[in-house]
PDB file of C-alpha atoms in Angstrom:
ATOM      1  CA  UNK G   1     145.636 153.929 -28.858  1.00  0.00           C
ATOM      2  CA  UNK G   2     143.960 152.728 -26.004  1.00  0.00           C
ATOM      3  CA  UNK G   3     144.083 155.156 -22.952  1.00  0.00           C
ATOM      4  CA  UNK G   4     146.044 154.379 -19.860  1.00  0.00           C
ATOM      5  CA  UNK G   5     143.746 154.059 -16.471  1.00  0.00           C
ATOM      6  CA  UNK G   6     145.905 155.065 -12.974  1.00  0.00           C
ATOM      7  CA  UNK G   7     144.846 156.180  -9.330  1.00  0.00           C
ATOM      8  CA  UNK G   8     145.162 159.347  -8.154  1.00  0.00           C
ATOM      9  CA  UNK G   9     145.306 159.646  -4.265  1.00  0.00           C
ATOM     10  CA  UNK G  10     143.126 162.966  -3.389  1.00  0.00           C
ATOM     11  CA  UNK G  11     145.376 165.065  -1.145  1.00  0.00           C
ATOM     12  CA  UNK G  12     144.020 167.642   1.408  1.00  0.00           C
ATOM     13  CA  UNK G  13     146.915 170.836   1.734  1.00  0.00           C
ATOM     14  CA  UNK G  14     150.165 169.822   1.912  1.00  0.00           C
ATOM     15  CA  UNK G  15     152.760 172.385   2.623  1.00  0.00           C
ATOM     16  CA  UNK G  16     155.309 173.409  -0.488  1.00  0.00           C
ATOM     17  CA  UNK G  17     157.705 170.216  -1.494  1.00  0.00           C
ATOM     18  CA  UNK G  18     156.755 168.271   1.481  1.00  0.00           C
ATOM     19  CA  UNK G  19     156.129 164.391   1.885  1.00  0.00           C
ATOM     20  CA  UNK G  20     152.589 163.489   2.665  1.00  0.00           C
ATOM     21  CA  UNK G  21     151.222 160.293   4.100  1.00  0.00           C
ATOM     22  CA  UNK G  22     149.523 157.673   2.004  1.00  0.00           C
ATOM     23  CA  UNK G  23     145.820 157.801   1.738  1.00  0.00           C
ATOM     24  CA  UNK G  24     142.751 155.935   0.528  1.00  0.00           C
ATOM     25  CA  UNK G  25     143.025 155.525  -3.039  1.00  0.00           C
ATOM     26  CA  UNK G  26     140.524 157.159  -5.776  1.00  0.00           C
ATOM     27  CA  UNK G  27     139.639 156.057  -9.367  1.00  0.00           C
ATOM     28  CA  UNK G  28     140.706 159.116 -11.446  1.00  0.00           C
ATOM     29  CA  UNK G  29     141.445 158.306 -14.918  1.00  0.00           C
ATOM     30  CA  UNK G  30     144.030 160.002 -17.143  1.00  0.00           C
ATOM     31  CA  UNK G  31     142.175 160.600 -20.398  1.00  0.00           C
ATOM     32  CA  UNK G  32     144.811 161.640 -22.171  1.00  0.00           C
ATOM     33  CA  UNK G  33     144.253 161.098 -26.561  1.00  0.00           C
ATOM     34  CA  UNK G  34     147.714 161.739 -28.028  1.00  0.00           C
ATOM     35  CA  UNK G  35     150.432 162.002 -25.265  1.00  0.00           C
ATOM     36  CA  UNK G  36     154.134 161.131 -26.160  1.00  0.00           C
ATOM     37  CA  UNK G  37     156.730 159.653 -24.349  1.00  0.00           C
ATOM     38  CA  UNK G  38     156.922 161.987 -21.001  1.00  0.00           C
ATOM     39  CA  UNK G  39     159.937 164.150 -20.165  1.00  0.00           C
ATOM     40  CA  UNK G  40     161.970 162.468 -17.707  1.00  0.00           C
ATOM     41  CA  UNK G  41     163.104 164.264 -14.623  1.00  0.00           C
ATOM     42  CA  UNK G  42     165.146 162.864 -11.595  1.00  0.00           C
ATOM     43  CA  UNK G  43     163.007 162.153  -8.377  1.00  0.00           C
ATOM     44  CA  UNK G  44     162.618 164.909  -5.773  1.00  0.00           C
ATOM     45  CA  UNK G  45     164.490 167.627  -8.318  1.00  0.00           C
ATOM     46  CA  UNK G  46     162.486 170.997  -7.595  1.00  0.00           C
ATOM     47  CA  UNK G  47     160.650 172.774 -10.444  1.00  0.00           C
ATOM     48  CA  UNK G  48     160.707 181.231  -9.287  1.00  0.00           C
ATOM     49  CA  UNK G  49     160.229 184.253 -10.961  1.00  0.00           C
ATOM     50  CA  UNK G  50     163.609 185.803 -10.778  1.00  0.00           C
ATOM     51  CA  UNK G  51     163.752 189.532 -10.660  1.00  0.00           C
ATOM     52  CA  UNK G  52     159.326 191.063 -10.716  1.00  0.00           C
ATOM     53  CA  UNK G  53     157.886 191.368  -7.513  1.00  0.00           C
ATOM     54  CA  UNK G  54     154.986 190.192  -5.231  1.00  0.00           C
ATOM     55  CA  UNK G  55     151.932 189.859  -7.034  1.00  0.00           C
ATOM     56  CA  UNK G  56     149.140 192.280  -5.201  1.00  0.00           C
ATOM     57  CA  UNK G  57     146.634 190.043  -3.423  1.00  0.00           C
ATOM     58  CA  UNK G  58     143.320 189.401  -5.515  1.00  0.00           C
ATOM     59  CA  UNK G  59     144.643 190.558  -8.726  1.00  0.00           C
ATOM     60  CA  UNK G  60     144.929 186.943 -10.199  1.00  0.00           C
ATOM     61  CA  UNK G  61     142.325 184.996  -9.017  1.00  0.00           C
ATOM     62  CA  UNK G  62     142.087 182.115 -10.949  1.00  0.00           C
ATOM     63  CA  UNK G  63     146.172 181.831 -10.783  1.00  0.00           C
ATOM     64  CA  UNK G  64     147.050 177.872  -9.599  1.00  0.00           C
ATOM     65  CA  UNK G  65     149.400 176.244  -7.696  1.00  0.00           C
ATOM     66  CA  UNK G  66     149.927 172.483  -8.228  1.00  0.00           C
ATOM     67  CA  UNK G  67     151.266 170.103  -6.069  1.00  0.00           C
ATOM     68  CA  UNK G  68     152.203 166.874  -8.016  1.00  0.00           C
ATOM     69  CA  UNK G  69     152.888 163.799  -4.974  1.00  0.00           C
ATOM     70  CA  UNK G  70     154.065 160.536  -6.702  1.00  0.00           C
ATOM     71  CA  UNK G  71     154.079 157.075  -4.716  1.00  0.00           C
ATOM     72  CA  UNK G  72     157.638 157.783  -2.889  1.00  0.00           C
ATOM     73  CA  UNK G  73     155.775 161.409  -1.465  1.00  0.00           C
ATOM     74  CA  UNK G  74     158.055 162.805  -3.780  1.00  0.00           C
ATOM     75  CA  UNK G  75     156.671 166.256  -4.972  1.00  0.00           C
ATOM     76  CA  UNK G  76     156.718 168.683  -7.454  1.00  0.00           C
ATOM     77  CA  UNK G  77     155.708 172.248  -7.534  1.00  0.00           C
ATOM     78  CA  UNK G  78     154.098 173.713 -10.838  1.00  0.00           C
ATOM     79  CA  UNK G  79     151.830 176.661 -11.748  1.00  0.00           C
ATOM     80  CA  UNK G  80     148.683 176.578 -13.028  1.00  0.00           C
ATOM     81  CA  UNK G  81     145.464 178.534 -14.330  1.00  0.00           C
ATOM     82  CA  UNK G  82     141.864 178.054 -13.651  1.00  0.00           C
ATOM     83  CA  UNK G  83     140.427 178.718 -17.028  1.00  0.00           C
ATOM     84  CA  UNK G  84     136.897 177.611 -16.371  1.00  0.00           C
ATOM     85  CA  UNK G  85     135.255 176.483 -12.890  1.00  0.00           C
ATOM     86  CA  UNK G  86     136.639 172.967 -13.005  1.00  0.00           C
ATOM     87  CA  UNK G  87     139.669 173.270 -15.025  1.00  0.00           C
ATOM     88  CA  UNK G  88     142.942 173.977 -14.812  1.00  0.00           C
ATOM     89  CA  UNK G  89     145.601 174.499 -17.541  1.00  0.00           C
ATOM     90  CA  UNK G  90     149.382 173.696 -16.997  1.00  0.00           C
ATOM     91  CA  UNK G  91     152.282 171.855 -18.934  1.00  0.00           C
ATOM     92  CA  UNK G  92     152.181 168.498 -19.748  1.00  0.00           C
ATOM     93  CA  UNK G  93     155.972 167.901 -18.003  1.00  0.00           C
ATOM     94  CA  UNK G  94     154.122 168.694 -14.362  1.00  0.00           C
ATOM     95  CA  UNK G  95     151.956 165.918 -14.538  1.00  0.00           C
ATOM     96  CA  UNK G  96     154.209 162.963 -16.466  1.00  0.00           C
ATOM     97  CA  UNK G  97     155.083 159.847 -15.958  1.00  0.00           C
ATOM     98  CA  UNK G  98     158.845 159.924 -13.505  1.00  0.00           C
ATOM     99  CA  UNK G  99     161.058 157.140 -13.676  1.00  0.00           C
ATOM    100  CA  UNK G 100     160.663 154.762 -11.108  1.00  0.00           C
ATOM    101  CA  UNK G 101     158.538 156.961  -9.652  1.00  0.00           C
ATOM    102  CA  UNK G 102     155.298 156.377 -12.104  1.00  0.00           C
ATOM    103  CA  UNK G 103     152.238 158.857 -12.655  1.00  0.00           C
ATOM    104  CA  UNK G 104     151.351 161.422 -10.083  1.00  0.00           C
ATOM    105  CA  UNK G 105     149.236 159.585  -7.054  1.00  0.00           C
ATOM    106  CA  UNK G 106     147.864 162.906  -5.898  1.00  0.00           C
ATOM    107  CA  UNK G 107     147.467 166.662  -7.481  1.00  0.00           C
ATOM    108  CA  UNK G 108     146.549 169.098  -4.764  1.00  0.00           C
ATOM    109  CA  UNK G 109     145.398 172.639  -6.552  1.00  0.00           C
ATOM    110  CA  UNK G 110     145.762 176.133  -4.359  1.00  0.00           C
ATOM    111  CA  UNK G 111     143.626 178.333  -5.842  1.00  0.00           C
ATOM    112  CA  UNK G 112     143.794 182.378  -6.150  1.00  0.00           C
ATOM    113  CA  UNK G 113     145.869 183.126  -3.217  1.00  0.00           C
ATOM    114  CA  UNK G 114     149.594 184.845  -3.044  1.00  0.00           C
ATOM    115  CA  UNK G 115     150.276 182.518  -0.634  1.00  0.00           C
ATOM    116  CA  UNK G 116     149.401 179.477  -0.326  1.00  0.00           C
ATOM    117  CA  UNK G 117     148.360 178.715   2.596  1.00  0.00           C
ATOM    118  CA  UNK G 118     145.592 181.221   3.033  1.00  0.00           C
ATOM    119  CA  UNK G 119     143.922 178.865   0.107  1.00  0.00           C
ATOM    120  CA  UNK G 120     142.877 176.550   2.688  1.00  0.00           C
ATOM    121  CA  UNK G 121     141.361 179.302   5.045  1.00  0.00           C
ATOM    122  CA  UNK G 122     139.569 180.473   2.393  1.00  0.00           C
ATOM    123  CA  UNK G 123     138.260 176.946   1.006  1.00  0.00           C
ATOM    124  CA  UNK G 124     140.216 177.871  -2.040  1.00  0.00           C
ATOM    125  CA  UNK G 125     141.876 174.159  -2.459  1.00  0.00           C
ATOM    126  CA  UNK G 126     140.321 171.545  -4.667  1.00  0.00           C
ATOM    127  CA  UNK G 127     142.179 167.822  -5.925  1.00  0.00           C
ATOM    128  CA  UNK G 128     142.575 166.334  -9.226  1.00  0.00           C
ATOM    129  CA  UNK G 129     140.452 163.799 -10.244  1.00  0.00           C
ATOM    130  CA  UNK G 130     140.862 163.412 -14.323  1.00  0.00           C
ATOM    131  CA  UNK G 131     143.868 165.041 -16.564  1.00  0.00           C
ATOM    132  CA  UNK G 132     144.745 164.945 -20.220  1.00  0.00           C
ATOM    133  CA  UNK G 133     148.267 165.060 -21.439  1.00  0.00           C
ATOM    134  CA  UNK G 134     149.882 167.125 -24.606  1.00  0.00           C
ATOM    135  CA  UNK G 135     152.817 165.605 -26.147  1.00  0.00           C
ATOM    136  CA  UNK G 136     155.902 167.227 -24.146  1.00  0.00           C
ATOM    137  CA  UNK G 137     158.057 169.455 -24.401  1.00  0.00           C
ATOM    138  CA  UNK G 138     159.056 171.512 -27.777  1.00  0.00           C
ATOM    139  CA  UNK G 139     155.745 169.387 -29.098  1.00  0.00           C
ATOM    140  CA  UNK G 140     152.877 170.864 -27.178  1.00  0.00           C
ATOM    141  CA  UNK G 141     153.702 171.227 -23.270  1.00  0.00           C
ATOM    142  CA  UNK G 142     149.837 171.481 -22.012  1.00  0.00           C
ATOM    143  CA  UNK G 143     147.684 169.611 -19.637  1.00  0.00           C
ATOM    144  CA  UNK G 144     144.294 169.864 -18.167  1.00  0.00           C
ATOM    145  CA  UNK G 145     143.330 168.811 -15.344  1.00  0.00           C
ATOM    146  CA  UNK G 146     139.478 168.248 -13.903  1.00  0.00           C
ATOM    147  CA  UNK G 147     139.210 169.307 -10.463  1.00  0.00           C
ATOM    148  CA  UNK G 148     136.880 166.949  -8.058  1.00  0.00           C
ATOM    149  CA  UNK G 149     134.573 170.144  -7.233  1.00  0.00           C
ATOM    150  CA  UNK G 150     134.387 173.837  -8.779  1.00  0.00           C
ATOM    151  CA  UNK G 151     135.886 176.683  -7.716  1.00  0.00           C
ATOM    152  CA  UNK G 152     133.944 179.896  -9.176  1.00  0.00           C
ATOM    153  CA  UNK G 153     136.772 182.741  -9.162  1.00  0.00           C
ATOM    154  CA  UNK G 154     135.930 186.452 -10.507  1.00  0.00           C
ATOM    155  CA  UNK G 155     137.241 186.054 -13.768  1.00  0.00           C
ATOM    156  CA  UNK G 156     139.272 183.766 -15.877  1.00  0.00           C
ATOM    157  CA  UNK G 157     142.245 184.241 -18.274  1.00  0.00           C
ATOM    158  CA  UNK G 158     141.104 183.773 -22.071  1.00  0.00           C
ATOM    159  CA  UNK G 159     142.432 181.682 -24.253  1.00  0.00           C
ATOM    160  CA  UNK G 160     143.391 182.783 -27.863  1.00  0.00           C
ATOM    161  CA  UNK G 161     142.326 181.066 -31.395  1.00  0.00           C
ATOM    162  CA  UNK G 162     144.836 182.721 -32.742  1.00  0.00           C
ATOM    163  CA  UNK G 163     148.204 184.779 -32.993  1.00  0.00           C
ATOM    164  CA  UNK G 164     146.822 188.321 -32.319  1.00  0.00           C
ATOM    165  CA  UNK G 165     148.120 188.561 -29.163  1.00  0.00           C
ATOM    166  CA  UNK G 166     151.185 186.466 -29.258  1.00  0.00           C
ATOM    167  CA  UNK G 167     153.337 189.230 -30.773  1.00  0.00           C
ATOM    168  CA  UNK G 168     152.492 191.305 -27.494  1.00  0.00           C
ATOM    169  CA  UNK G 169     155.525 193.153 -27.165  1.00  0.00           C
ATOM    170  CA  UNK G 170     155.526 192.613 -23.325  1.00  0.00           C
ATOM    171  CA  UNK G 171     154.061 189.654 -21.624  1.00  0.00           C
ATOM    172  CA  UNK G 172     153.565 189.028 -17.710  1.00  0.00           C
ATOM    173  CA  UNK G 173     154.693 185.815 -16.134  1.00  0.00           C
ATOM    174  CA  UNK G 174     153.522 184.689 -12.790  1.00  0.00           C
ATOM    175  CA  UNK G 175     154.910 181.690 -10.309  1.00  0.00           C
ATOM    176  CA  UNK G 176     155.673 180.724  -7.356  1.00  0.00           C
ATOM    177  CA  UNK G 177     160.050 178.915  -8.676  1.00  0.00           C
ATOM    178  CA  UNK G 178     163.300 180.041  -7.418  1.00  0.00           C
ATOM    179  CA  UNK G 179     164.037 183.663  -7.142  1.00  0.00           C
ATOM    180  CA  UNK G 180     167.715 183.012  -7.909  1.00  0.00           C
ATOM    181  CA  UNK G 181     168.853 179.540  -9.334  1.00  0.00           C
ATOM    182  CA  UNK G 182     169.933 178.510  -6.247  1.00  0.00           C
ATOM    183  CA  UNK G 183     167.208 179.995  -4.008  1.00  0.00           C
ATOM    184  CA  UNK G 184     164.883 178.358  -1.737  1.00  0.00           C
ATOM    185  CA  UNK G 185     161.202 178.301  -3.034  1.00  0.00           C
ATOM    186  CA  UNK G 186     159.071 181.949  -2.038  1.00  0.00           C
ATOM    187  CA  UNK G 187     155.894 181.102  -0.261  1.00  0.00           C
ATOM    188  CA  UNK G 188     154.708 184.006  -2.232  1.00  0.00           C
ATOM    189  CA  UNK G 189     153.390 184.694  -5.819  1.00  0.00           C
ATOM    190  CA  UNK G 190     155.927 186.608  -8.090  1.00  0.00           C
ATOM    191  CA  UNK G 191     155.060 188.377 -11.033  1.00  0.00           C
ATOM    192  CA  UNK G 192     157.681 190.104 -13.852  1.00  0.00           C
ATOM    193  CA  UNK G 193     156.942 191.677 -16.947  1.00  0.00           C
ATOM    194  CA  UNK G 194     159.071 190.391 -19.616  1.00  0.00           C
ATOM    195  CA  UNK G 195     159.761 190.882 -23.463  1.00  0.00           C
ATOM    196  CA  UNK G 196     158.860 188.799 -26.718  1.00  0.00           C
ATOM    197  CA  UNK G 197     162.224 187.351 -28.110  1.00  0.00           C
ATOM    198  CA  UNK G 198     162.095 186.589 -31.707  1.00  0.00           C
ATOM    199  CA  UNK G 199     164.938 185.337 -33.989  1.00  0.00           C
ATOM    200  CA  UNK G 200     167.469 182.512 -33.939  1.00  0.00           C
ATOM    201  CA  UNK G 201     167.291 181.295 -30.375  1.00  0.00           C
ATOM    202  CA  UNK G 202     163.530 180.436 -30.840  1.00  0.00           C
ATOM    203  CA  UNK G 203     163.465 179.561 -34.827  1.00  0.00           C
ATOM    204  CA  UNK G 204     163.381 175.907 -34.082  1.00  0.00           C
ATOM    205  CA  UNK G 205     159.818 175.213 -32.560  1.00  0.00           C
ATOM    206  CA  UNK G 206     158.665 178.717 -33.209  1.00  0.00           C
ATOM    207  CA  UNK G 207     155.621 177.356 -34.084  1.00  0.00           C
ATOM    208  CA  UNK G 208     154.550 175.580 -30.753  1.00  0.00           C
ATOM    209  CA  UNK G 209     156.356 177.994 -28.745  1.00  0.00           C
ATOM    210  CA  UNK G 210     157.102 181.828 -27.549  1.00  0.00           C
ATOM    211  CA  UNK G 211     160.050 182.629 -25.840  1.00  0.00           C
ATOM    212  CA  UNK G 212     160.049 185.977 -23.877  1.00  0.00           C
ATOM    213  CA  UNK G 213     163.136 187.469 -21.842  1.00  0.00           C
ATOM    214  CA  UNK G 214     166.471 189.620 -22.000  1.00  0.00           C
ATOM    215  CA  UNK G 215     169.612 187.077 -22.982  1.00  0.00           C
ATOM    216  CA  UNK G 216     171.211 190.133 -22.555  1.00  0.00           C
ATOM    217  CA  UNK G 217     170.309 190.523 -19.191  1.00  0.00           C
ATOM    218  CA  UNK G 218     170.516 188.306 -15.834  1.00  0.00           C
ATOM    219  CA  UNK G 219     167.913 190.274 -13.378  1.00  0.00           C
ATOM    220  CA  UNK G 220     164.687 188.827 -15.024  1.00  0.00           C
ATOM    221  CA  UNK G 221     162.990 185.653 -15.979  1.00  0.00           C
ATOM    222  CA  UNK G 222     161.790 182.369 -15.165  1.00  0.00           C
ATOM    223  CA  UNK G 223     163.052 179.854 -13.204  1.00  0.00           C
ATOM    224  CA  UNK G 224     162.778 176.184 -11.490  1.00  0.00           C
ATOM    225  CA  UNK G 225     158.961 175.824 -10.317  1.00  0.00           C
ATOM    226  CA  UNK G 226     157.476 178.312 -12.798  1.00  0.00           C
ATOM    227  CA  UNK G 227     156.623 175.677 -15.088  1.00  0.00           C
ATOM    228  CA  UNK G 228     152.623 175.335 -15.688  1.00  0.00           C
ATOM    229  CA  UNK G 229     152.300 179.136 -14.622  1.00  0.00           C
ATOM    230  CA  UNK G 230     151.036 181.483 -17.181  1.00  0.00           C
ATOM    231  CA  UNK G 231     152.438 184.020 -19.256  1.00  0.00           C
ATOM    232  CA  UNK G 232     149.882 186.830 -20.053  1.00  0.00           C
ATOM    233  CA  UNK G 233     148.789 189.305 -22.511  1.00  0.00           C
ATOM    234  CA  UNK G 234     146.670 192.468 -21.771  1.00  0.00           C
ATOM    235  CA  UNK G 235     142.786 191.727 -22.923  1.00  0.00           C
ATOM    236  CA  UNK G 236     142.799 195.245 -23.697  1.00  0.00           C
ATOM    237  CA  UNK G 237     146.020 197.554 -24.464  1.00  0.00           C
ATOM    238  CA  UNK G 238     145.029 200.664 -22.779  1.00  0.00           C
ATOM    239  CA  UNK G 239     145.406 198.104 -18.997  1.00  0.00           C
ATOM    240  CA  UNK G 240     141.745 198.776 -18.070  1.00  0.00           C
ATOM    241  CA  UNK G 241     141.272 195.642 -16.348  1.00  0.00           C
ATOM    242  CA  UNK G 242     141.309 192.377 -15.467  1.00  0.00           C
ATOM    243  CA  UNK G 243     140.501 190.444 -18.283  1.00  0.00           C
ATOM    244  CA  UNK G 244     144.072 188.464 -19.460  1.00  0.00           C
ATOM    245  CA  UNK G 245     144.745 186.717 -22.876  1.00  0.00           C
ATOM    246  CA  UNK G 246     147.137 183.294 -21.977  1.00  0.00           C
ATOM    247  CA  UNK G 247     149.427 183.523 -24.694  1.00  0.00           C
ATOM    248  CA  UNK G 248     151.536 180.762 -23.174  1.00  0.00           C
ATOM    249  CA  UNK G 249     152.708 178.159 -20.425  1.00  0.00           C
ATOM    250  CA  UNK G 250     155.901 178.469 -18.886  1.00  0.00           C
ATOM    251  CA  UNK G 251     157.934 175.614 -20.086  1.00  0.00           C
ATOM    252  CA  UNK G 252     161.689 175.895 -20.567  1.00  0.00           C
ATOM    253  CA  UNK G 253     162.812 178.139 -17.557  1.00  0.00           C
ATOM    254  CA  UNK G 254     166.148 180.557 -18.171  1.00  0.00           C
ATOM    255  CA  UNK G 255     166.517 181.075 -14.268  1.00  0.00           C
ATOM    256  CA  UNK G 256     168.122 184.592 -15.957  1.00  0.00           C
ATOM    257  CA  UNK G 257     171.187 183.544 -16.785  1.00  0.00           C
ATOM    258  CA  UNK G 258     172.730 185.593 -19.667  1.00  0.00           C
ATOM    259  CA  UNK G 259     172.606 184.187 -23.597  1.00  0.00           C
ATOM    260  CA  UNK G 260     168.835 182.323 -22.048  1.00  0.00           C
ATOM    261  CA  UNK G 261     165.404 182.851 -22.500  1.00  0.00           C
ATOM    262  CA  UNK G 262     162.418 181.391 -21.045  1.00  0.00           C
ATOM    263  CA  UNK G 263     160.420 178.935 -23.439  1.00  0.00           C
ATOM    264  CA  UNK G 264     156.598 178.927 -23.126  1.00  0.00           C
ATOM    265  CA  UNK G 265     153.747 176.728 -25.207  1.00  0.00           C
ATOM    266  CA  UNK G 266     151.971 178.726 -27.466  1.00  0.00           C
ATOM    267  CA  UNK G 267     148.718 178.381 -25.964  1.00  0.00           C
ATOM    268  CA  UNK G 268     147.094 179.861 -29.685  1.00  0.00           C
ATOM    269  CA  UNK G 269     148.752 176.804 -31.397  1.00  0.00           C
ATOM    270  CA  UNK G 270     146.720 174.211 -28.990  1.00  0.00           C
ATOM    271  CA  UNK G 271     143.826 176.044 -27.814  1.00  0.00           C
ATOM    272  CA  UNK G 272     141.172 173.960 -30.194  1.00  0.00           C
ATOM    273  CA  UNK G 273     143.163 171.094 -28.707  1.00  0.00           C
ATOM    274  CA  UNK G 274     142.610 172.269 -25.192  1.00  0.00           C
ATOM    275  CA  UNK G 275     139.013 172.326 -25.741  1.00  0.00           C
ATOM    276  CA  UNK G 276     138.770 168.805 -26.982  1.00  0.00           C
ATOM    277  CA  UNK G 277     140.489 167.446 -24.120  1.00  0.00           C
ATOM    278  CA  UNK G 278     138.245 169.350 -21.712  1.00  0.00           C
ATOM    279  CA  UNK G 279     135.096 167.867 -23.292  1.00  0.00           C
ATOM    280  CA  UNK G 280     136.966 164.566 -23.040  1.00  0.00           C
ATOM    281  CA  UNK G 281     137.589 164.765 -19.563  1.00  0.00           C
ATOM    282  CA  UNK G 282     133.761 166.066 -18.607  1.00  0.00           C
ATOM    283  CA  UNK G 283     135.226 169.659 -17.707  1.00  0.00           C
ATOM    284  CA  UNK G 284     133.451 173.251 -18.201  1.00  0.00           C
ATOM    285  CA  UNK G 285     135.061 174.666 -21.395  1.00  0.00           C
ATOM    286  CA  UNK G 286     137.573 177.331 -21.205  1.00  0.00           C
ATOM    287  CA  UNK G 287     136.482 181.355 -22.729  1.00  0.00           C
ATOM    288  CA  UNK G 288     138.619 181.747 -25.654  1.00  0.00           C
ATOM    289  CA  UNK G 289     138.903 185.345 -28.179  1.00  0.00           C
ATOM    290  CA  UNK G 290     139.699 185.618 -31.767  1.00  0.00           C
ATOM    291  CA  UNK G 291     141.304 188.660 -33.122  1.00  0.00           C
ATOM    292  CA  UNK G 292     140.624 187.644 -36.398  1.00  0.00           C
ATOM    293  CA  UNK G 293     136.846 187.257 -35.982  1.00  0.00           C
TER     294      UNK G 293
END
């Protein structure tokens, strides 16, 4: 299949959902090798973390957030990680094609900060320039996207070759969605710890995905504008430290509501895709662990 070419307009910072004036266009190219049919989603629809609290500034440096403009200054809000110093990982749904609205003309990355609009003091805020699809949702909801310049943080989150760490039985979301499913979007980070859900309500594409939350309960989870973020293992079970597995990408969001759990990629079942698509794009490749080796 040949690969589609498109512009992406290089944004400076916009503020959270806001419309942005046109600019001089770029030559970006989406590189994408195997993308499906993109999930459809109705123009200027938002996309929190309901229940957690504020993440503690500095703890997740290389944590992302995306601002997808399309042609009508539509936007979208999305999470992301920096997994390398050029590269950031997020679901495939944040960057697809919209009806009538086309591909994204301009990805604007915040990087590192709670909120984020410190990123710009701190010359934390970088554009997209190239980005490679997955195949959607329920089929491998990942993207990467190149940043035009890199952005060395502390640390990055690893990225597993395999299932050791995806039946971590709690996981740690992060995002910036609704606290409440009809909330205004926080200008602040949210974290919430959240359990692994196994059984009949994830059977179907339990392969390509982990689903973590309480149906039971309707106090934590994800919700509208989480999607991209990461959900997050601990490198090393006794909590010393800062190094984080990425077990998955916040997909399907549950907003809390009772009988629903979030739905996250399995970042374990793509992550040898992942790496192919950053060589493909010219990135820095991401640092992945193996249980098993």
């Amino acid at each position: 299949m040949n690969n589609p070419r498109h512009t992406l307009l290089l944004a400076a910072a916009v503020g959270a959902l806001l419309a942005v004036p046109a600019a001089a266009q770029a030559a970006p190219v989406d590189r994408t090798g195997d993308a499906a049919a993109p999930t459809a989603r109705t123009a200027g629809e938002p996309q929190g973390i309901v229940g957690g609290s504020k993440a503690r500034e500095g703890a997740y440096p290389w944590i992302v957030r995306l601002e997808v403009q399309y042609r009508s200054q539509v936007a979208y809000l999305c999470g992301g990680t920096l997994i390398s110093q050029d590269i950031v990982l997020t679901s495939q749904q944040c960057l697809a094609e919209v009806p009538k609205q086309g591909k994204p003309t301009r990805i604007t990355a915040y990087i590192g900060k709670v909120d984020h609009k410190d990123a710009a003091e701190d010359r934390a805020v970088r554009q997209g320039a190239e980005y490679s699809l997955g195949k959607g949702v329920g089929n491998g909801d990942w993207a990467v996207v190149q940043l035009d310049k890199p952005f060395k943080a502390r640390s990055y989150p690893l990225l597993p070759l395999d299932e050791g760490y995806d039946e971590t039985e709690e996981v740690r979301a992060l995002g910036w969605g609704r606290t409440e499913l009809d909330a205004q979007l926080p200008s602040a980070l949210r974290q919430v710890d959240l359990p692994i859900v196994t059984g009949r309500a994830c059977a179907r594409n339990a392969d390509v995905e982990i689903c973590a939350g309480d149906p039971r309960a309707a106090d934590v989870g994800v919700c509208a504008g989480d999607q991209g973020g990461p959900l997050l293992a601990a490198e090393d079970a006794a909590g010393r430290a800062a190094d984080w597995v990425q077990v998955g990408i916040t997909s399907q969001v549950d907003c809390a509501q009772k009988n629903q759990v979030g739905h996250f990629t399995r970042v374990s079942a793509f992550t040898r895709k992942i790496q192919a698509a950053i060589v493909l794009i010219d990135g820095s490749p991401a640092q992945t662990i193996d249980t098993e080796g």
